[in-house]
């Protein structure tokens, strides 16, 4: 089946630890995105990548890092510098060109800092 | 800067009735796209419908239609014949053109509850 997978579904972290969230897609999409969702809020863009080996900061990139070594994978690292990391994290992918480009989302990872 | 406003934090509708979820937007871009997503309690965002700023006709996808009024900068989602499975959070989003990429700006969402 084609789609986007995220792992783990739930993640617990102690303060001061870095954690990496996985995002994989087999839709052959060029572009991938990471969003953060807080309770009662919409999604906010953390990072995005339009092609392999290239990525740009979104609106709330501080305290996060990403890599894009393969077209299928776009892992997100939440570093200890992120002041309030507890949130729901959603990964998305889409074709990078065209005004009708739709982003398709994975099931999300819920991160809790203990 | 682009902005999406959803003024209805929660809505109730009876099964089989139609419901309209409001969305207004603000942008200075001449070309933009508007999306609606559904987020059930499981958390996954499900794409519902898309409207381009230059599209002459309102978009429709099955029971979903988008009431696009460009002059009023509104893009309301209409769900016809509501079903219990439609109970979820609904987000309006706008594609940003400036700055490169295909970035989306989201509203704060509307929680829809379908009742018997």
PDB file of C-alpha atoms in Angstrom:
ATOM      1  CA  UNK A   1       0.000   0.000   0.000  1.00  0.00           C
ATOM      2  CA  UNK A   2       1.223   3.501  -0.782  1.00  0.00           C
ATOM      3  CA  UNK A   3       1.330   5.950   2.041  1.00  0.00           C
ATOM      4  CA  UNK A   4       3.204   7.702   4.786  1.00  0.00           C
ATOM      5  CA  UNK A   5       4.341   5.987   7.943  1.00  0.00           C
ATOM      6  CA  UNK A   6       5.490   7.603  11.152  1.00  0.00           C
ATOM      7  CA  UNK A   7       7.087   5.923  14.111  1.00  0.00           C
ATOM      8  CA  UNK A   8       6.764   5.627  16.971  1.00  0.00           C
ATOM      9  CA  UNK A   9       3.121   6.458  17.579  1.00  0.00           C
ATOM     10  CA  UNK A  10       3.841   7.523  21.156  1.00  0.00           C
ATOM     11  CA  UNK A  11       7.188   8.753  22.465  1.00  0.00           C
ATOM     12  CA  UNK A  12       8.260   9.749  25.930  1.00  0.00           C
ATOM     13  CA  UNK A  13      11.370  11.771  26.567  1.00  0.00           C
ATOM     14  CA  UNK A  14      13.189  13.010  29.597  1.00  0.00           C
ATOM     15  CA  UNK A  15      14.191  16.628  29.737  1.00  0.00           C
ATOM     16  CA  UNK A  16      17.580  17.232  28.170  1.00  0.00           C
ATOM     17  CA  UNK A  17      17.382  14.311  25.742  1.00  0.00           C
ATOM     18  CA  UNK A  18      17.320  14.486  21.981  1.00  0.00           C
ATOM     19  CA  UNK A  19      14.779  12.279  20.216  1.00  0.00           C
ATOM     20  CA  UNK A  20      14.288  11.437  16.556  1.00  0.00           C
ATOM     21  CA  UNK A  21      10.900  10.942  14.931  1.00  0.00           C
ATOM     22  CA  UNK A  22      10.747   8.808  11.812  1.00  0.00           C
ATOM     23  CA  UNK A  23       8.809   9.624   8.639  1.00  0.00           C
ATOM     24  CA  UNK A  24       8.839   7.402   5.546  1.00  0.00           C
ATOM     25  CA  UNK A  25       6.809   7.680   2.325  1.00  0.00           C
ATOM     26  CA  UNK A  26       6.484   5.415  -0.704  1.00  0.00           C
ATOM     27  CA  UNK A  27       4.410   7.803  -2.787  1.00  0.00           C
ATOM     28  CA  UNK A  28       7.421   8.930  -4.811  1.00  0.00           C
ATOM     29  CA  UNK A  29       6.806  12.487  -3.638  1.00  0.00           C
ATOM     30  CA  UNK A  30       9.622  15.014  -3.914  1.00  0.00           C
ATOM     31  CA  UNK A  31       8.502  17.262  -1.061  1.00  0.00           C
ATOM     32  CA  UNK A  32       8.179  16.387   2.596  1.00  0.00           C
ATOM     33  CA  UNK A  33       7.064  18.455   5.584  1.00  0.00           C
ATOM     34  CA  UNK A  34       7.009  18.402   9.380  1.00  0.00           C
ATOM     35  CA  UNK A  35       4.244  20.087  11.356  1.00  0.00           C
ATOM     36  CA  UNK A  36       3.590  20.506  15.040  1.00  0.00           C
ATOM     37  CA  UNK A  37       0.091  20.562  16.540  1.00  0.00           C
ATOM     38  CA  UNK A  38      -0.682  21.763  20.060  1.00  0.00           C
ATOM     39  CA  UNK A  39      -4.047  21.123  21.782  1.00  0.00           C
ATOM     40  CA  UNK A  40      -6.828  23.248  20.296  1.00  0.00           C
ATOM     41  CA  UNK A  41      -4.513  24.630  17.649  1.00  0.00           C
ATOM     42  CA  UNK A  42      -3.937  24.252  13.957  1.00  0.00           C
ATOM     43  CA  UNK A  43      -0.732  22.897  12.487  1.00  0.00           C
ATOM     44  CA  UNK A  44       2.461  24.918  12.362  1.00  0.00           C
ATOM     45  CA  UNK A  45       5.276  24.217   9.921  1.00  0.00           C
ATOM     46  CA  UNK A  46       8.626  23.193  11.417  1.00  0.00           C
ATOM     47  CA  UNK A  47      10.765  22.231   8.406  1.00  0.00           C
ATOM     48  CA  UNK A  48      10.231  21.256   4.811  1.00  0.00           C
ATOM     49  CA  UNK A  49      12.244  19.707   2.021  1.00  0.00           C
ATOM     50  CA  UNK A  50      11.563  20.005  -1.693  1.00  0.00           C
ATOM     51  CA  UNK A  51      14.339  17.689  -2.899  1.00  0.00           C
ATOM     52  CA  UNK A  52      16.886  15.278  -1.504  1.00  0.00           C
ATOM     53  CA  UNK A  53      19.785  16.866   0.396  1.00  0.00           C
ATOM     54  CA  UNK A  54      17.959  20.172   0.694  1.00  0.00           C
ATOM     55  CA  UNK A  55      15.602  21.536   3.365  1.00  0.00           C
ATOM     56  CA  UNK A  56      14.351  24.872   4.664  1.00  0.00           C
ATOM     57  CA  UNK A  57      13.158  26.209   7.984  1.00  0.00           C
ATOM     58  CA  UNK A  58       9.476  26.699   8.513  1.00  0.00           C
ATOM     59  CA  UNK A  59       7.782  29.000  10.983  1.00  0.00           C
ATOM     60  CA  UNK A  60       8.941  27.323  14.212  1.00  0.00           C
ATOM     61  CA  UNK A  61      12.275  25.626  13.427  1.00  0.00           C
ATOM     62  CA  UNK A  62      14.125  26.582  16.616  1.00  0.00           C
ATOM     63  CA  UNK A  63      15.073  23.514  18.647  1.00  0.00           C
ATOM     64  CA  UNK A  64      14.524  21.103  15.768  1.00  0.00           C
ATOM     65  CA  UNK A  65      16.738  19.588  13.090  1.00  0.00           C
ATOM     66  CA  UNK A  66      16.107  17.452  10.011  1.00  0.00           C
ATOM     67  CA  UNK A  67      17.913  15.552   7.289  1.00  0.00           C
ATOM     68  CA  UNK A  68      16.906  14.420   3.817  1.00  0.00           C
ATOM     69  CA  UNK A  69      19.423  11.852   2.641  1.00  0.00           C
ATOM     70  CA  UNK A  70      16.854   9.742   0.804  1.00  0.00           C
ATOM     71  CA  UNK A  71      13.745  10.699  -1.112  1.00  0.00           C
ATOM     72  CA  UNK A  72      11.628   8.367   1.007  1.00  0.00           C
ATOM     73  CA  UNK A  73      12.772   9.529   4.430  1.00  0.00           C
ATOM     74  CA  UNK A  74      12.635  12.801   6.369  1.00  0.00           C
ATOM     75  CA  UNK A  75      13.479  12.258  10.058  1.00  0.00           C
ATOM     76  CA  UNK A  76      12.924  15.025  12.602  1.00  0.00           C
ATOM     77  CA  UNK A  77      15.141  15.440  15.664  1.00  0.00           C
ATOM     78  CA  UNK A  78      13.719  17.273  18.644  1.00  0.00           C
ATOM     79  CA  UNK A  79      16.717  18.625  20.503  1.00  0.00           C
ATOM     80  CA  UNK A  80      17.114  19.607  24.128  1.00  0.00           C
ATOM     81  CA  UNK A  81      17.044  23.225  22.947  1.00  0.00           C
ATOM     82  CA  UNK A  82      13.338  22.957  22.182  1.00  0.00           C
ATOM     83  CA  UNK A  83      11.716  24.631  25.187  1.00  0.00           C
ATOM     84  CA  UNK A  84       8.280  23.026  25.022  1.00  0.00           C
ATOM     85  CA  UNK A  85       8.472  19.874  22.898  1.00  0.00           C
ATOM     86  CA  UNK A  86       5.337  18.105  24.161  1.00  0.00           C
ATOM     87  CA  UNK A  87       3.012  18.073  21.134  1.00  0.00           C
ATOM     88  CA  UNK A  88       1.596  16.012  18.299  1.00  0.00           C
ATOM     89  CA  UNK A  89       3.928  15.846  15.295  1.00  0.00           C
ATOM     90  CA  UNK A  90       2.666  15.244  11.787  1.00  0.00           C
ATOM     91  CA  UNK A  91       4.696  14.464   8.704  1.00  0.00           C
ATOM     92  CA  UNK A  92       3.367  15.134   5.204  1.00  0.00           C
ATOM     93  CA  UNK A  93       4.494  14.686   1.633  1.00  0.00           C
ATOM     94  CA  UNK A  94       3.479  16.015  -1.761  1.00  0.00           C
ATOM     95  CA  UNK A  95       4.677  16.821  -5.245  1.00  0.00           C
ATOM     96  CA  UNK A  96       6.789  19.946  -5.071  1.00  0.00           C
ATOM     97  CA  UNK A  97       5.388  21.680  -8.091  1.00  0.00           C
ATOM     98  CA  UNK A  98       1.979  22.803  -9.210  1.00  0.00           C
ATOM     99  CA  UNK A  99      -0.574  24.984  -7.516  1.00  0.00           C
ATOM    100  CA  UNK A 100      -2.901  22.031  -6.970  1.00  0.00           C
ATOM    101  CA  UNK A 101      -0.310  20.092  -5.021  1.00  0.00           C
ATOM    102  CA  UNK A 102      -2.010  18.349  -2.132  1.00  0.00           C
ATOM    103  CA  UNK A 103      -0.119  17.357   0.989  1.00  0.00           C
ATOM    104  CA  UNK A 104      -0.860  13.910   2.376  1.00  0.00           C
ATOM    105  CA  UNK A 105      -0.271  13.230   6.029  1.00  0.00           C
ATOM    106  CA  UNK A 106       1.019  10.372   8.127  1.00  0.00           C
ATOM    107  CA  UNK A 107      -0.696   9.141  11.306  1.00  0.00           C
ATOM    108  CA  UNK A 108       1.423  11.317  13.612  1.00  0.00           C
ATOM    109  CA  UNK A 109       3.684  10.871  16.638  1.00  0.00           C
ATOM    110  CA  UNK A 110       2.620  12.068  20.059  1.00  0.00           C
ATOM    111  CA  UNK A 111       5.670  13.263  22.017  1.00  0.00           C
ATOM    112  CA  UNK A 112       5.519  13.769  25.768  1.00  0.00           C
ATOM    113  CA  UNK A 113       8.355  15.184  27.819  1.00  0.00           C
ATOM    114  CA  UNK A 114       8.457  13.802  31.335  1.00  0.00           C
TER     115      UNK A 114
ATOM    116  CA  UNK B   1       1.262  37.558   5.833  1.00  0.00           C
ATOM    117  CA  UNK B   2      -1.297  34.893   5.127  1.00  0.00           C
ATOM    118  CA  UNK B   3      -3.932  34.082   7.709  1.00  0.00           C
ATOM    119  CA  UNK B   4      -6.788  31.605   8.001  1.00  0.00           C
ATOM    120  CA  UNK B   5      -9.695  32.251  10.377  1.00  0.00           C
ATOM    121  CA  UNK B   6     -12.190  29.640  11.519  1.00  0.00           C
ATOM    122  CA  UNK B   7     -14.624  31.312  13.902  1.00  0.00           C
ATOM    123  CA  UNK B   8     -16.646  28.252  14.909  1.00  0.00           C
ATOM    124  CA  UNK B   9     -14.795  26.259  17.573  1.00  0.00           C
ATOM    125  CA  UNK B  10     -17.621  23.703  17.700  1.00  0.00           C
ATOM    126  CA  UNK B  11     -20.675  22.761  15.650  1.00  0.00           C
ATOM    127  CA  UNK B  12     -23.512  20.288  16.100  1.00  0.00           C
ATOM    128  CA  UNK B  13     -25.581  18.816  13.268  1.00  0.00           C
ATOM    129  CA  UNK B  14     -28.203  16.115  13.109  1.00  0.00           C
ATOM    130  CA  UNK B  15     -27.570  13.039  11.031  1.00  0.00           C
ATOM    131  CA  UNK B  16     -28.635  13.426   7.384  1.00  0.00           C
ATOM    132  CA  UNK B  17     -28.687  17.213   7.624  1.00  0.00           C
ATOM    133  CA  UNK B  18     -26.292  19.542   5.784  1.00  0.00           C
ATOM    134  CA  UNK B  19     -23.752  21.662   7.663  1.00  0.00           C
ATOM    135  CA  UNK B  20     -21.528  24.591   6.678  1.00  0.00           C
ATOM    136  CA  UNK B  21     -18.138  25.149   8.278  1.00  0.00           C
ATOM    137  CA  UNK B  22     -16.835  28.683   7.903  1.00  0.00           C
ATOM    138  CA  UNK B  23     -13.389  29.722   6.729  1.00  0.00           C
ATOM    139  CA  UNK B  24     -12.107  33.180   5.850  1.00  0.00           C
ATOM    140  CA  UNK B  25      -8.622  33.962   4.662  1.00  0.00           C
ATOM    141  CA  UNK B  26      -6.313  36.876   4.138  1.00  0.00           C
ATOM    142  CA  UNK B  27      -3.567  37.007   1.556  1.00  0.00           C
ATOM    143  CA  UNK B  28      -1.950  39.457  -0.828  1.00  0.00           C
ATOM    144  CA  UNK B  29      -0.925  36.728  -3.276  1.00  0.00           C
ATOM    145  CA  UNK B  30      -2.871  36.780  -6.560  1.00  0.00           C
ATOM    146  CA  UNK B  31      -2.582  32.987  -6.809  1.00  0.00           C
ATOM    147  CA  UNK B  32      -3.312  30.657  -3.945  1.00  0.00           C
ATOM    148  CA  UNK B  33      -4.969  27.390  -3.083  1.00  0.00           C
ATOM    149  CA  UNK B  34      -7.427  26.516  -0.360  1.00  0.00           C
ATOM    150  CA  UNK B  35      -7.728  23.101   1.265  1.00  0.00           C
ATOM    151  CA  UNK B  36      -9.952  21.388   3.769  1.00  0.00           C
ATOM    152  CA  UNK B  37      -8.740  18.532   5.941  1.00  0.00           C
ATOM    153  CA  UNK B  38     -10.562  16.258   8.370  1.00  0.00           C
ATOM    154  CA  UNK B  39      -8.863  15.100  11.574  1.00  0.00           C
ATOM    155  CA  UNK B  40     -10.653  12.285  13.419  1.00  0.00           C
ATOM    156  CA  UNK B  41      -9.763  11.441  16.993  1.00  0.00           C
ATOM    157  CA  UNK B  42      -6.999   9.123  15.742  1.00  0.00           C
ATOM    158  CA  UNK B  43      -5.059  12.240  14.708  1.00  0.00           C
ATOM    159  CA  UNK B  44      -4.390  11.630  11.032  1.00  0.00           C
ATOM    160  CA  UNK B  45      -5.142  14.527   8.691  1.00  0.00           C
ATOM    161  CA  UNK B  46      -7.348  13.439   5.787  1.00  0.00           C
ATOM    162  CA  UNK B  47      -7.500  15.583   2.647  1.00  0.00           C
ATOM    163  CA  UNK B  48     -11.074  16.422   1.640  1.00  0.00           C
ATOM    164  CA  UNK B  49     -11.205  19.074  -1.050  1.00  0.00           C
ATOM    165  CA  UNK B  50      -9.178  21.711  -2.898  1.00  0.00           C
ATOM    166  CA  UNK B  51     -10.092  25.065  -4.494  1.00  0.00           C
ATOM    167  CA  UNK B  52      -7.744  27.106  -6.652  1.00  0.00           C
ATOM    168  CA  UNK B  53      -8.019  30.885  -6.604  1.00  0.00           C
ATOM    169  CA  UNK B  54      -8.551  30.998 -10.367  1.00  0.00           C
ATOM    170  CA  UNK B  55     -11.021  28.136 -10.539  1.00  0.00           C
ATOM    171  CA  UNK B  56     -14.273  29.341 -12.043  1.00  0.00           C
ATOM    172  CA  UNK B  57     -16.449  26.758 -10.384  1.00  0.00           C
ATOM    173  CA  UNK B  58     -16.777  25.701  -6.773  1.00  0.00           C
ATOM    174  CA  UNK B  59     -15.041  22.426  -6.008  1.00  0.00           C
ATOM    175  CA  UNK B  60     -17.060  19.335  -5.160  1.00  0.00           C
ATOM    176  CA  UNK B  61     -15.978  15.889  -3.933  1.00  0.00           C
ATOM    177  CA  UNK B  62     -18.838  13.546  -3.170  1.00  0.00           C
ATOM    178  CA  UNK B  63     -20.725  14.925  -0.159  1.00  0.00           C
ATOM    179  CA  UNK B  64     -18.215  17.764   0.234  1.00  0.00           C
ATOM    180  CA  UNK B  65     -18.453  21.059  -1.592  1.00  0.00           C
ATOM    181  CA  UNK B  66     -16.572  24.279  -1.181  1.00  0.00           C
ATOM    182  CA  UNK B  67     -18.511  27.542  -1.277  1.00  0.00           C
ATOM    183  CA  UNK B  68     -15.797  29.839  -2.620  1.00  0.00           C
ATOM    184  CA  UNK B  69     -16.518  33.578  -2.534  1.00  0.00           C
ATOM    185  CA  UNK B  70     -13.347  35.267  -3.671  1.00  0.00           C
ATOM    186  CA  UNK B  71     -14.474  38.860  -3.139  1.00  0.00           C
ATOM    187  CA  UNK B  72     -15.404  38.066   0.452  1.00  0.00           C
ATOM    188  CA  UNK B  73     -12.282  35.921   0.923  1.00  0.00           C
ATOM    189  CA  UNK B  74     -14.274  33.004   2.212  1.00  0.00           C
ATOM    190  CA  UNK B  75     -14.029  29.287   1.477  1.00  0.00           C
ATOM    191  CA  UNK B  76     -16.717  27.538   3.469  1.00  0.00           C
ATOM    192  CA  UNK B  77     -16.993  23.746   3.516  1.00  0.00           C
ATOM    193  CA  UNK B  78     -20.459  22.282   3.028  1.00  0.00           C
ATOM    194  CA  UNK B  79     -21.082  18.685   4.076  1.00  0.00           C
ATOM    195  CA  UNK B  80     -24.346  17.274   2.789  1.00  0.00           C
ATOM    196  CA  UNK B  81     -26.256  14.379   4.337  1.00  0.00           C
ATOM    197  CA  UNK B  82     -24.116  14.268   7.498  1.00  0.00           C
ATOM    198  CA  UNK B  83     -23.110  10.887   8.849  1.00  0.00           C
ATOM    199  CA  UNK B  84     -21.976   9.861  12.319  1.00  0.00           C
ATOM    200  CA  UNK B  85     -18.535   9.200  10.866  1.00  0.00           C
ATOM    201  CA  UNK B  86     -18.247  12.864   9.937  1.00  0.00           C
ATOM    202  CA  UNK B  87     -17.714  13.740  13.605  1.00  0.00           C
ATOM    203  CA  UNK B  88     -14.181  15.104  13.675  1.00  0.00           C
ATOM    204  CA  UNK B  89     -12.060  18.245  13.690  1.00  0.00           C
ATOM    205  CA  UNK B  90     -12.025  20.131  10.382  1.00  0.00           C
ATOM    206  CA  UNK B  91      -9.213  22.409   9.294  1.00  0.00           C
ATOM    207  CA  UNK B  92      -9.118  24.984   6.536  1.00  0.00           C
ATOM    208  CA  UNK B  93      -5.681  25.660   5.060  1.00  0.00           C
ATOM    209  CA  UNK B  94      -4.174  27.941   2.441  1.00  0.00           C
ATOM    210  CA  UNK B  95      -1.193  27.251   0.244  1.00  0.00           C
ATOM    211  CA  UNK B  96       1.421  29.943   0.425  1.00  0.00           C
ATOM    212  CA  UNK B  97       3.157  30.867  -2.807  1.00  0.00           C
ATOM    213  CA  UNK B  98       5.662  33.449  -1.599  1.00  0.00           C
ATOM    214  CA  UNK B  99       9.031  32.263  -0.347  1.00  0.00           C
ATOM    215  CA  UNK B 100       9.090  29.102  -2.391  1.00  0.00           C
ATOM    216  CA  UNK B 101       7.854  25.654  -1.580  1.00  0.00           C
ATOM    217  CA  UNK B 102       4.305  24.510  -1.085  1.00  0.00           C
ATOM    218  CA  UNK B 103       3.702  25.558   2.491  1.00  0.00           C
ATOM    219  CA  UNK B 104       0.312  25.474   4.146  1.00  0.00           C
ATOM    220  CA  UNK B 105      -1.111  27.887   6.711  1.00  0.00           C
ATOM    221  CA  UNK B 106      -3.811  26.297   8.873  1.00  0.00           C
ATOM    222  CA  UNK B 107      -6.749  27.693  10.784  1.00  0.00           C
ATOM    223  CA  UNK B 108      -7.494  26.645  14.353  1.00  0.00           C
ATOM    224  CA  UNK B 109     -10.178  24.188  13.297  1.00  0.00           C
ATOM    225  CA  UNK B 110     -13.859  23.466  13.926  1.00  0.00           C
ATOM    226  CA  UNK B 111     -14.976  20.465  15.974  1.00  0.00           C
ATOM    227  CA  UNK B 112     -18.033  18.919  14.316  1.00  0.00           C
ATOM    228  CA  UNK B 113     -20.341  16.573  16.204  1.00  0.00           C
ATOM    229  CA  UNK B 114     -23.003  14.659  14.285  1.00  0.00           C
ATOM    230  CA  UNK B 115     -25.949  13.584  16.419  1.00  0.00           C
ATOM    231  CA  UNK B 116     -28.714  11.033  15.879  1.00  0.00           C
TER     232      UNK B 116
END
